[in-house]
Amino acid sequence: MDYYTKTQLKNYNSFKTEALAKIFCQPTTIEELRKCLSDYPHEKKLIIGGGCNLFFTKDFDGLVIYPNIKGLREISDEEEEDEDIFLEVNASENWDEFVAYCVERGFVGLENLSLIPGTVGAAPIQNIGAYGAEVKDVIREVVAVDMETGETLSFSNAECEFGYRDSIFKRTNKYLILSVVFHLKRTFVYVPKYADLNKELEDIEEPSVQDVRDAVIRVRQRKLPDEKVLPNAGSFFKNPYITQEHADKIKAEYPDLPAFPYKDGLVKTSAAFLIDKAGYKGKRAGDIGTYPNQPLIIVNYGSADGNDIVRFMNEVQGAVKSIFGIELEPEVRIF
Ligand code: EPU
């Protein structure tokens, strides 16, 4: 395994922001991965999977690890019924190829998460979610290396401390995910949860797992920009939680504000709605702007750099804050 210095990271983040990595390597085995951790014990480290949820505002003063460790195996569990399927998948497998693999075999649980960019190893970091499903619902275990001690650890679902677009891996930044163990099922019954998807499936009496995947792909392709054509990192902000009282106040002026009851008197509202009503839907400033079909996504229309993105982010946050009194929190990781 070679180490490279001053490596351009533009092609390793879906926003296409430019930055140099002080050191860069691409381990292809777990042994190589361990070696790069022990070769550079004191360097700051960043693991890039698909690079679909981060961008750079400056050079990375440390070691960037871009693993390419693939593989998948079915684990049989004697104590479980046949209905349950357990798969251990290595971190560098492409997420959507894995979803397609499962759907083709009738394995149930990942179909709503079709077409999300990135790798399997990145999925638990921000607990990817779409159309009423979150990856935490099908994760049994995550195997990761503690980058400080070199120890391999296994995290049960509870130990991953999953939250909305959040986990222990995102919060601490000190684990390198090696593999994820999924718990899938064979029996499928479509449960309507999400309006957009229900509408897409209304003509099918009993949608199959493949029908759901196909419908999700159609909805996503209509709403979301392809990062290969228009560089972006998916939803830029998290959907915010506010008090019921706060929501009622906004509703007095904007009766169609989406508000879904959460817990402790909080409701989850829609960042896309707030950005839209703040006048930022499809708004563009030079090479940076929100996507016209889904204002929650910030798009790089040309050669915007990380600082242009941050400036635009601040502008959107400022507008939403002054109109609605809500602080939008980025979902994307900024380096
Ligand atoms: N809306 C507007 N104007 C628009 C678009 C949307 O007001 O132009 C409002 C509508 O009220 C709509 C609501 O926003 O009902 C929600 O929009 P959408 O269904 O597109 O979903 P979202 O809440 O904006 C979340 C996830 C997406 C995920 C979709 C579908 C987050 C941060 N984002 O977006 O995830 O695909 O739901 O389930 O939770 C990602 O994380 O990168 C991502 C794309």
Coordinates of C-alpha atoms and ligand atoms in Angstrom, one line a residue:
M1 CA 0.0 0.0 0.0
D2 CA 1.4 3.4 -1.0
Y3 CA 1.1 6.6 0.8
Y4 CA 0.6 9.8 -1.2
T5 CA 1.1 13.3 0.0
K6 CA -0.7 16.5 -1.0
T7 CA -3.5 14.5 -2.6
Q8 CA -6.4 16.4 -4.2
L9 CA -9.7 15.4 -2.6
K10 CA -12.0 17.0 -5.2
N11 CA -12.9 13.6 -6.6
Y12 CA -13.4 12.1 -3.1
N13 CA -16.4 14.3 -2.1
S14 CA -19.6 14.5 -4.0
F15 CA -19.8 18.3 -3.6
K16 CA -16.5 18.4 -5.6
T17 CA -14.8 20.8 -3.2
E18 CA -11.1 21.2 -3.6
A19 CA -8.7 20.4 -0.7
L20 CA -5.4 18.7 -0.3
A21 CA -4.9 15.7 2.1
K22 CA -1.5 15.9 3.8
I23 CA -1.3 12.1 3.5
F24 CA -3.6 9.8 1.6
C25 CA -3.9 6.0 1.3
Q26 CA -6.2 3.3 0.0
P27 CA -6.0 0.1 2.1
T28 CA -7.6 -2.9 0.3
T29 CA -7.4 -5.4 3.2
I30 CA -8.0 -5.2 7.0
E31 CA -4.3 -5.8 7.5
E32 CA -3.4 -2.8 5.4
L33 CA -5.9 -0.8 7.2
R34 CA -4.4 -1.7 10.6
K35 CA -1.0 -0.9 9.1
C36 CA -1.9 2.6 8.1
L37 CA -3.3 3.3 11.6
S38 CA -0.1 2.1 13.2
D39 CA 2.1 3.8 10.7
Y40 CA 0.6 7.2 11.6
P41 CA -0.5 6.9 15.2
H42 CA -0.4 10.7 15.8
E43 CA -1.9 12.0 12.7
K44 CA -5.5 13.3 12.6
K45 CA -7.5 10.8 10.6
L46 CA -10.5 11.0 8.2
I47 CA -12.1 8.0 6.6
I48 CA -13.9 8.7 3.3
G49 CA -16.4 6.1 2.1
G50 CA -18.4 7.5 -0.8
G51 CA -17.7 11.0 0.3
C52 CA -21.4 11.8 -0.2
N53 CA -22.1 13.6 3.0
L54 CA -19.1 15.8 3.6
F55 CA -17.2 18.7 2.0
F56 CA -14.0 20.6 2.7
T57 CA -13.4 24.3 3.5
K58 CA -9.6 23.8 3.9
D59 CA -6.8 21.3 3.3
F60 CA -6.9 18.2 5.6
D61 CA -3.9 18.3 7.9
G62 CA -3.7 14.6 8.5
L63 CA -4.2 11.1 7.1
V64 CA -7.1 10.5 4.8
I65 CA -8.0 6.8 4.5
Y66 CA -10.1 5.8 1.5
P67 CA -10.7 2.1 2.2
N68 CA -11.6 -0.4 -0.5
I69 CA -12.5 -3.5 1.5
K70 CA -15.4 -5.4 -0.1
G71 CA -17.2 -8.6 0.6
L72 CA -20.5 -10.0 1.8
R73 CA -21.5 -13.2 3.7
E74 CA -24.6 -14.7 4.9
I75 CA -24.5 -15.7 8.5
S76 CA -26.8 -18.6 9.5
D77 CA -28.1 -18.3 13.0
E78 CA -29.2 -21.7 14.4
E79 CA -31.4 -20.1 17.0
E80 CA -33.4 -18.0 14.5
E81 CA -36.3 -19.0 12.3
D82 CA -35.7 -19.2 8.5
E83 CA -37.7 -16.0 8.3
D84 CA -34.7 -14.0 9.5
I85 CA -31.7 -13.4 7.4
F86 CA -28.4 -12.1 8.7
L87 CA -25.8 -10.6 6.3
E88 CA -22.4 -9.3 7.2
V89 CA -21.3 -6.7 4.6
N90 CA -17.9 -5.1 4.4
A91 CA -17.8 -1.3 4.7
S92 CA -16.7 -0.4 1.1
E93 CA -19.5 -2.2 -0.7
N94 CA -21.7 0.3 -2.6
W95 CA -24.9 0.9 -0.7
D96 CA -27.4 0.8 -3.5
E97 CA -25.8 -2.3 -5.1
F98 CA -26.2 -4.0 -1.8
V99 CA -29.9 -2.9 -1.6
A100 CA -30.4 -4.2 -5.2
Y101 CA -28.8 -7.5 -4.2
C102 CA -31.2 -7.9 -1.3
V103 CA -34.3 -6.9 -3.2
E104 CA -33.5 -9.3 -6.0
R105 CA -33.4 -12.2 -3.5
G106 CA -36.6 -11.1 -1.8
F107 CA -34.8 -10.0 1.4
V108 CA -36.9 -7.4 3.1
G109 CA -36.0 -4.2 5.0
L110 CA -33.8 -2.1 2.8
E111 CA -36.1 -1.2 -0.1
N112 CA -37.1 2.2 1.2
L113 CA -33.4 3.1 1.3
S114 CA -32.9 2.5 -2.4
L115 CA -30.7 4.8 -4.4
I116 CA -29.1 6.5 -1.5
P117 CA -25.5 7.3 -2.5
G118 CA -22.5 6.1 -0.6
T119 CA -21.1 3.0 1.0
V120 CA -22.4 0.4 3.4
G121 CA -19.9 1.6 6.0
A122 CA -21.2 5.1 5.9
A123 CA -24.9 4.1 6.4
P124 CA -24.7 3.7 10.2
I125 CA -22.7 6.8 10.7
Q126 CA -25.5 9.2 9.9
N127 CA -28.2 6.5 10.3
I128 CA -29.4 7.0 6.7
G129 CA -33.2 7.3 6.3
A130 CA -35.8 7.8 3.7
Y131 CA -39.6 7.2 3.2
G132 CA -40.3 6.4 6.8
A133 CA -37.4 3.9 7.2
E134 CA -34.0 4.3 8.9
V135 CA -31.1 1.9 8.6
K136 CA -31.0 1.5 12.4
D137 CA -34.2 -0.6 12.1
V138 CA -32.2 -3.4 10.2
I139 CA -28.8 -3.2 11.8
R140 CA -27.9 -5.9 14.3
E141 CA -24.3 -5.0 14.8
V142 CA -21.5 -2.8 13.6
V143 CA -17.8 -3.9 13.7
A144 CA -15.3 -1.1 13.9
V145 CA -11.7 -0.3 14.8
D146 CA -11.0 2.2 17.6
M147 CA -8.5 4.4 15.7
E148 CA -6.8 5.4 19.0
T149 CA -6.2 2.0 20.4
G150 CA -6.3 -0.2 17.3
E151 CA -8.8 -2.5 19.0
T152 CA -11.6 -4.1 17.0
L153 CA -15.0 -3.6 18.7
S154 CA -18.4 -4.9 18.0
F155 CA -21.3 -2.5 18.7
S156 CA -24.8 -3.9 19.3
N157 CA -27.6 -1.8 17.8
A158 CA -28.2 -0.1 21.2
E159 CA -24.5 0.6 21.6
C160 CA -24.5 2.5 18.2
E161 CA -26.7 5.1 20.0
F162 CA -28.6 5.8 16.8
G163 CA -30.6 9.0 16.5
Y164 CA -32.1 11.0 13.7
R165 CA -29.1 11.3 11.2
D166 CA -26.9 10.5 14.1
S167 CA -24.9 7.8 15.9
I168 CA -21.9 7.3 18.2
F169 CA -19.7 7.1 15.1
K170 CA -20.7 10.5 13.8
R171 CA -20.4 12.1 17.3
T172 CA -17.1 10.7 18.3
N173 CA -15.3 10.5 14.9
K174 CA -12.9 7.9 16.4
Y175 CA -14.1 4.6 14.9
L176 CA -13.4 3.1 11.5
I177 CA -16.2 0.9 10.4
L178 CA -15.2 -2.5 9.0
S179 CA -18.5 -4.2 8.5
V180 CA -22.2 -4.0 9.3
V181 CA -24.4 -7.0 10.2
F182 CA -27.9 -6.6 8.9
H183 CA -31.0 -8.4 10.1
L184 CA -33.5 -8.7 7.2
K185 CA -36.7 -10.7 6.8
R186 CA -38.4 -12.7 4.1
T187 CA -42.0 -11.8 4.5
F188 CA -43.1 -8.6 3.0
V189 CA -46.2 -6.6 3.6
Y190 CA -46.3 -3.0 2.3
V191 CA -47.2 -0.6 5.2
P192 CA -48.2 2.8 3.9
K193 CA -46.1 5.4 5.7
Y194 CA -45.1 8.1 3.4
A195 CA -47.5 10.1 1.1
D196 CA -45.1 10.4 -1.9
L197 CA -44.5 6.7 -2.0
N198 CA -48.1 5.7 -1.4
K199 CA -49.1 7.8 -4.3
E200 CA -46.5 6.2 -6.5
L201 CA -47.8 2.7 -5.6
E202 CA -51.6 3.4 -5.6
D203 CA -52.2 1.4 -8.7
I204 CA -50.6 -1.8 -7.4
E205 CA -52.8 -3.9 -5.1
E206 CA -50.1 -5.7 -3.2
P207 CA -46.7 -4.1 -3.9
S208 CA -43.8 -6.4 -3.8
V209 CA -40.4 -5.4 -2.3
Q210 CA -39.2 -4.8 -5.9
D211 CA -42.2 -2.6 -6.6
V212 CA -41.3 -0.5 -3.6
R213 CA -37.7 -0.2 -4.7
D214 CA -38.7 0.8 -8.2
A215 CA -41.2 3.4 -6.8
V216 CA -38.5 4.9 -4.4
I217 CA -36.1 5.2 -7.3
R218 CA -38.7 7.0 -9.4
V219 CA -39.6 9.5 -6.6
R220 CA -35.9 10.1 -5.8
Q221 CA -35.0 10.6 -9.4
R222 CA -37.7 13.2 -9.8
K223 CA -36.9 15.2 -6.7
L224 CA -33.2 14.8 -6.1
P225 CA -30.3 15.9 -8.2
D226 CA -27.8 13.3 -9.5
E227 CA -24.5 14.1 -7.7
K228 CA -22.6 13.0 -10.8
V229 CA -24.3 15.7 -12.9
L230 CA -24.9 18.4 -10.2
P231 CA -22.5 18.0 -7.3
N232 CA -24.3 17.9 -3.9
A233 CA -24.4 16.0 -0.7
G234 CA -28.1 15.2 -0.3
S235 CA -30.1 16.9 2.3
F236 CA -27.9 19.7 3.6
F237 CA -29.8 20.4 6.8
K238 CA -31.6 18.2 9.3
N239 CA -35.3 18.6 9.7
P240 CA -35.7 20.6 12.9
Y241 CA -37.6 19.7 16.1
I242 CA -39.6 22.6 17.6
T243 CA -42.2 22.9 20.4
Q244 CA -45.9 22.5 19.6
E245 CA -46.4 26.1 20.7
H246 CA -43.7 27.3 18.3
A247 CA -45.3 25.3 15.5
D248 CA -48.8 26.7 16.3
K249 CA -47.4 30.2 16.1
I250 CA -45.9 29.6 12.7
K251 CA -49.1 27.8 11.5
A252 CA -51.1 31.0 12.2
E253 CA -49.4 32.5 9.2
Y254 CA -48.4 29.3 7.3
P255 CA -51.2 26.8 8.0
D256 CA -49.7 24.1 5.8
L257 CA -46.5 23.9 7.9
P258 CA -45.7 20.1 8.1
A259 CA -45.6 19.1 11.8
F260 CA -45.3 15.5 12.9
P261 CA -45.6 14.8 16.7
Y262 CA -42.3 13.5 18.2
K263 CA -41.9 13.2 21.9
D264 CA -41.6 15.5 25.0
G265 CA -44.1 18.0 23.4
L266 CA -41.8 18.4 20.3
V267 CA -42.8 18.2 16.7
K268 CA -40.6 17.6 13.7
T269 CA -41.1 20.1 11.0
S270 CA -39.7 20.4 7.4
A271 CA -36.5 22.3 6.7
A272 CA -37.5 22.2 2.9
F273 CA -40.7 24.0 3.7
L274 CA -39.0 26.7 5.8
I275 CA -36.3 27.3 3.2
D276 CA -38.9 27.4 0.5
K277 CA -41.1 29.9 2.4
A278 CA -38.0 32.0 3.2
G279 CA -37.6 32.5 -0.5
Y280 CA -34.7 30.2 -1.0
K281 CA -36.2 27.6 -3.2
G282 CA -34.1 27.4 -6.4
K283 CA -32.1 30.4 -5.3
R284 CA -28.6 30.7 -6.7
A285 CA -25.6 32.9 -5.7
G286 CA -22.9 32.4 -8.3
D287 CA -22.1 28.7 -8.6
I288 CA -24.0 27.7 -5.4
G289 CA -27.7 27.4 -4.8
T290 CA -30.6 25.3 -3.6
Y291 CA -32.0 22.7 -6.0
P292 CA -35.3 23.9 -7.6
N293 CA -37.2 20.6 -6.9
Q294 CA -36.0 20.2 -3.4
P295 CA -34.6 23.3 -1.6
L296 CA -33.1 21.2 1.2
I297 CA -30.4 20.3 -1.2
I298 CA -27.6 22.7 -1.9
V299 CA -26.0 22.2 -5.3
N300 CA -22.6 23.2 -6.7
Y301 CA -23.3 24.5 -10.2
G302 CA -19.7 24.9 -11.1
S303 CA -16.6 25.6 -9.2
A304 CA -17.9 26.7 -5.8
D305 CA -15.5 25.9 -3.0
G306 CA -16.2 24.9 0.6
N307 CA -16.2 28.5 1.8
D308 CA -18.8 29.5 -0.8
I309 CA -21.0 26.7 0.5
V310 CA -20.5 27.8 4.1
R311 CA -21.4 31.4 3.1
F312 CA -24.5 30.3 1.3
M313 CA -25.4 28.0 4.2
N314 CA -25.1 30.9 6.7
E315 CA -27.3 33.0 4.4
V316 CA -30.1 30.3 4.3
Q317 CA -29.8 29.8 8.1
G318 CA -30.0 33.5 8.7
A319 CA -33.1 33.9 6.6
V320 CA -34.9 30.9 8.2
K321 CA -33.9 32.1 11.7
S322 CA -35.1 35.7 11.2
I323 CA -38.5 34.6 9.7
F324 CA -39.3 31.5 11.8
G325 CA -37.0 31.7 14.8
I326 CA -35.6 28.2 13.9
E327 CA -31.9 27.3 13.7
L328 CA -31.2 24.9 10.9
E329 CA -28.5 22.5 11.7
P330 CA -26.3 21.1 8.9
E331 CA -26.7 17.4 8.3
V332 CA -23.6 17.3 6.1
R333 CA -20.2 17.1 7.7
I334 CA -18.0 20.1 7.2
F335 CA -14.2 19.7 7.3
Ligands
EPU1 N1 -41.4 20.9 0.8 C1 -41.6 22.2 0.5 N2 -41.1 22.7 -0.7 C2 -40.4 21.9 -1.6 C3 -40.1 20.6 -1.2 C4 -40.6 20.1 0.0 O1 -42.3 22.9 1.2 O2 -39.9 22.4 -2.6 C5 -41.9 20.4 2.0 C6 -43.2 19.7 1.8 O3 -44.1 20.0 2.8 C7 -42.9 18.2 1.9 C8 -41.8 18.3 3.0 O4 -41.1 19.5 2.6 O5 -43.9 17.5 2.3 C9 -40.9 17.1 3.0 O6 -40.2 17.0 1.8 P1 -39.6 15.5 1.3 O7 -40.7 14.5 1.4 O8 -38.9 15.7 0.0 O9 -38.6 15.1 2.4 P2 -37.6 15.9 3.4 O10 -38.1 15.9 4.8 O11 -37.3 17.3 2.8 C10 -36.2 13.8 4.1 C11 -34.8 13.4 4.2 C12 -34.3 12.9 2.8 C13 -35.2 11.8 2.4 C14 -36.6 12.3 2.3 C15 -37.6 11.2 1.9 C16 -33.7 14.6 6.0 C17 -32.7 15.7 6.3 N3 -33.9 14.4 4.7 O12 -36.3 15.0 3.3 O13 -33.0 12.4 3.0 O14 -34.8 11.3 1.1 O15 -37.0 12.8 3.6 O16 -37.9 10.4 2.9 O17 -34.3 14.0 6.9 C18 -30.7 12.9 2.9 O18 -30.6 12.7 4.1 O19 -29.6 13.3 2.3 C19 -31.9 12.8 2.2 C20 -32.1 13.1 0.9

